[in-house]
Amino acid sequence: MAASKTLCTLGMFIIDQFELRDESGELTGRTQPEAIGGGGTYCLIGARIWLPPTDLGMIVDRGDDFPSVIQGQLSSYGEEMWLYRSRTDGNPTLRAVNIYRGENNRGFAYLTTKVRIEPDQFIGTPLARSKYLHFVCSPARAQKIMSQVEEVYGWQPVTVYEPIPSSCTPQELPALRAILHKIDILSPNADEAFTLLSIPKPVTKEKVEAAASALIVGVRKALIIRSGAMGSYTLAVGAQRGYWVPAFWTEKEAASKIVDVTGAGNMFLGGLVAGLEKTSGDVVQGLTYFGLEAPQTLTLKTWTVASFFASVSASYALEQVGLPSVGKSRAEDNSELWNGDSPVSRLETLRSRVAA
């Protein structure tokens, strides 16, 4: 029997289309090619930067219209990652439109019928009983997911939950709290956390830390609030304090490096899972490598170090519309390069910056 995957996601595979409008709502005339999308897909690629394709998995529902260029890109990441299914409902591949209006306003709408992925659909496939399970949804949907997971004998995955933005409201907070005792890793972004808790903007580090302390109650392992250019705040259960991990791209670099923020948070969480896998065997050594002072709990060490891997993964999401590309280096070790750059080198850059 094949070994279980490290990480699987319940996210739907989506082909993104783009509609570019000016501030008044008029079409600009500029066009952008279709791109691979979906929070689950981005999460998996964030982990793929560090882990082999055999460790990762998700379901991809293909219609008869599935583009060959998209197929080729998926194959470049590793065929072992994808469990393909042919749609039998007569509908095309799931597509969505991202509507950009000016610089800061963005809308999103599905263009074709969704096919929801359920945990029990993994049974009897290579995706069964993964070590980590990622999902992006409402609290009500998360309850249903966990009910199904609990029905699978012997499966107790580490759950990685992103509340869907539309459910991050004060009215949904009781429903979120009701599911947290089944959630290992909870990770909203700062805007979502503030809206849930009715915390007024602007976003500051002090407010993020207060939000984390309020939201972590009931969570099983850790809460990470992703805060854009400010970095991320990692708070482990039982820790007296958390740690800030900086964003990889500095303020000076952002103008030339950041093209699109889509998927950065999802890729962050994939990188987090990979970081947990790569450092949990020798966490103390990993902490020393990053030049961090020793906190009180081993758990906090684990989560903090993993967040560095997450920050590097997120950096690759920002450099283009869609997913980053992967290739081989010319070095003797034949290591992988992402967008032509080494993730390990970026990890060292981030370590040096924090240790300085």
Short mmCIF file of N, CA and C in Angstrom, two decimals, residues 10 117-121 123 141-153 155:
data_model
loop_
_atom_site.label_atom_id
_atom_site.label_comp_id
_atom_site.label_asym_id
_atom_site.label_seq_id
_atom_site.Cartn_x
_atom_site.Cartn_y
_atom_site.Cartn_z
N LEU A 10 -9.05 20.25 -0.13
CA LEU A 10 -10.43 20.11 -0.61
C LEU A 10 -10.82 21.26 -1.51
N ILE A 117 -15.75 19.32 -3.62
CA ILE A 117 -14.91 18.19 -3.26
C ILE A 117 -15.21 17.81 -1.80
N GLU A 118 -15.50 16.54 -1.58
CA GLU A 118 -15.82 16.04 -0.24
C GLU A 118 -14.71 15.11 0.25
N PRO A 119 -14.46 15.07 1.57
CA PRO A 119 -13.41 14.19 2.09
C PRO A 119 -13.61 12.72 1.74
N ASP A 120 -14.86 12.27 1.71
CA ASP A 120 -15.08 10.85 1.43
C ASP A 120 -14.76 10.48 -0.02
N GLN A 121 -14.57 11.49 -0.88
CA GLN A 121 -14.18 11.20 -2.25
C GLN A 121 -12.71 10.80 -2.36
N ILE A 123 -11.44 8.47 -0.40
CA ILE A 123 -11.36 7.06 -0.01
C ILE A 123 -11.12 6.19 -1.24
N ARG A 141 -19.74 24.87 6.49
CA ARG A 141 -19.14 23.88 5.60
C ARG A 141 -18.01 23.13 6.31
N ALA A 142 -17.22 23.84 7.13
CA ALA A 142 -16.15 23.20 7.88
C ALA A 142 -16.70 22.14 8.83
N GLN A 143 -17.84 22.42 9.43
CA GLN A 143 -18.49 21.42 10.30
C GLN A 143 -18.80 20.15 9.53
N LYS A 144 -19.35 20.30 8.33
CA LYS A 144 -19.70 19.14 7.52
C LYS A 144 -18.45 18.37 7.11
N ILE A 145 -17.40 19.11 6.75
CA ILE A 145 -16.14 18.47 6.36
C ILE A 145 -15.60 17.62 7.51
N MET A 146 -15.58 18.19 8.71
CA MET A 146 -15.02 17.46 9.84
C MET A 146 -15.89 16.28 10.24
N SER A 147 -17.19 16.37 10.03
CA SER A 147 -18.06 15.22 10.29
C SER A 147 -17.71 14.06 9.37
N GLN A 148 -17.43 14.37 8.11
CA GLN A 148 -17.03 13.32 7.17
C GLN A 148 -15.66 12.75 7.53
N VAL A 149 -14.73 13.63 7.89
CA VAL A 149 -13.38 13.17 8.24
C VAL A 149 -13.45 12.19 9.41
N GLU A 150 -14.28 12.51 10.40
CA GLU A 150 -14.38 11.67 11.59
C GLU A 150 -14.99 10.31 11.30
N GLU A 151 -15.68 10.19 10.17
CA GLU A 151 -16.27 8.91 9.79
C GLU A 151 -15.28 7.99 9.10
N VAL A 152 -14.10 8.51 8.72
CA VAL A 152 -13.09 7.70 8.06
C VAL A 152 -12.19 7.07 9.12
N TYR A 153 -12.26 5.78 9.25
CA TYR A 153 -11.53 5.07 10.30
C TYR A 153 -10.03 5.32 10.20
N TRP A 155 -8.33 8.07 10.37
CA TRP A 155 -7.86 9.32 9.78
C TRP A 155 -8.02 10.46 10.75
#
